[in-house]
Amino acid sequence: MNQNQTSRYIKYAIGEIILVVIGILIALSINNWNEDRKARQQEIKLVSQLLEDAKNDSIFYQSRLLLFNGQISTYRLLLNQCDGRMESNDTITLRNETSPFTMAADQSIVMSNKIDYNDISDEAIKRRLRDYALSYTYITKAISNHSNLISSEIRNLAKSRNLDFGNNEAKLTEFSVICDIPNIQGVLRLCLGYSQNAQEQAERFIANNEALIVSCNDFFNN
């Protein structure tokens, strides 16, 4: 009799232990599910912000590319004019993005945003962000090189020749007065080279920007 009661008690105790373990496992599973859900919601929020920032960067750097393309054309015109390969042409108007010696602004909302995008777990996005950061380093350096050249070599010359770089509709002939400056062709070639480098780096950055946008969209479609 006592042996049967002991046996039933042991079975009951084991059953209680099993129920407690099952309860703990269920609680842990629910807690993990809640944590995963919160992490997913946070990641969705981060990727949404990243996508918006990348789209804004795209608009900005498309305008930088337009500026560099215009400056390259203008530097070539000025070189041809100073080298005597073309006559002064007062019909060529330099507007905005074709104005030479403009120091381009440089900014990336993605790179300057204080949000820690490193918390995103999606591997494709993480790879794109690494490429993005590298190409941003290159475009920043390219723009800085051109701006430093303009600041150190051109600005004082402009003042001495009363050239207005803020004029949105300057004639090419207005800049022809710089052709009598010693070694101006060398400076113009440097400007051209730096603008070409900035153009190449802008194209690279835009390509990485487009790839990042695709990866963000894929994140939401999967």
Coordinates of N, CA, C and O in Angstrom, one line a residue, residues 14 25-26 35 47 50 54 56 67 86 105 132 142 146 171 189-190 209:
I14 N 6.9 13.9 -10.8 CA 7.5 14.0 -12.1 C 6.6 14.8 -13.1 O 7.1 15.6 -13.9
L25 N 9.4 26.6 -20.9 CA 9.7 26.6 -22.3 C 8.8 27.5 -23.1 O 9.2 28.2 -24.0
I26 N 7.5 27.3 -22.8 CA 6.5 28.1 -23.5 C 6.7 29.6 -23.2 O 6.6 30.5 -24.2
E35 N 10.6 39.3 -28.6 CA 11.9 40.0 -28.9 C 12.2 40.0 -30.3 O 12.7 41.0 -30.9
V47 N 15.4 50.4 -42.0 CA 15.5 50.2 -43.4 C 14.7 51.3 -44.1 O 15.0 51.8 -45.2
L50 N 16.6 54.4 -44.0 CA 17.7 54.3 -44.8 C 17.3 54.5 -46.3 O 18.0 55.1 -47.1
A54 N 18.7 57.3 -48.7 CA 19.4 57.0 -50.0 C 18.7 57.7 -51.2 O 19.4 58.1 -52.1
N56 N 17.2 60.5 -51.1 CA 17.6 61.9 -51.1 C 19.0 62.1 -51.6 O 19.3 63.1 -52.3
L67 N 26.7 69.0 -62.5 CA 27.6 70.1 -62.4 C 29.0 69.7 -62.9 O 29.6 70.4 -63.7
M86 N 40.2 78.2 -80.7 CA 38.8 78.7 -81.1 C 38.8 80.2 -80.7 O 39.5 80.7 -79.9
A105 N 29.2 71.7 -53.3 CA 28.8 71.3 -52.0 C 28.9 69.7 -52.0 O 28.8 69.1 -53.0
Y132 N 29.0 51.7 -50.0 CA 28.5 53.1 -50.0 C 29.5 54.0 -49.3 O 29.9 55.0 -49.7
A142 N 37.5 63.7 -53.9 CA 37.5 64.3 -55.3 C 37.0 65.7 -55.3 O 37.6 66.6 -55.9
H146 N 39.1 69.4 -55.9 CA 38.7 70.4 -56.9 C 38.5 71.8 -56.2 O 39.0 72.8 -56.6
K171 N 28.9 85.1 -69.9 CA 29.3 84.7 -71.2 C 30.7 84.1 -71.2 O 31.5 84.5 -70.3
R189 N 44.0 72.8 -66.9 CA 44.1 71.3 -67.1 C 43.9 70.6 -65.8 O 43.3 69.5 -65.7
L190 N 44.5 71.2 -64.7 CA 44.3 70.6 -63.4 C 42.8 70.6 -63.0 O 42.2 69.7 -62.5
N209 N 24.7 53.9 -54.8 CA 23.4 54.4 -54.2 C 22.2 53.6 -54.8 O 21.3 53.2 -54.1

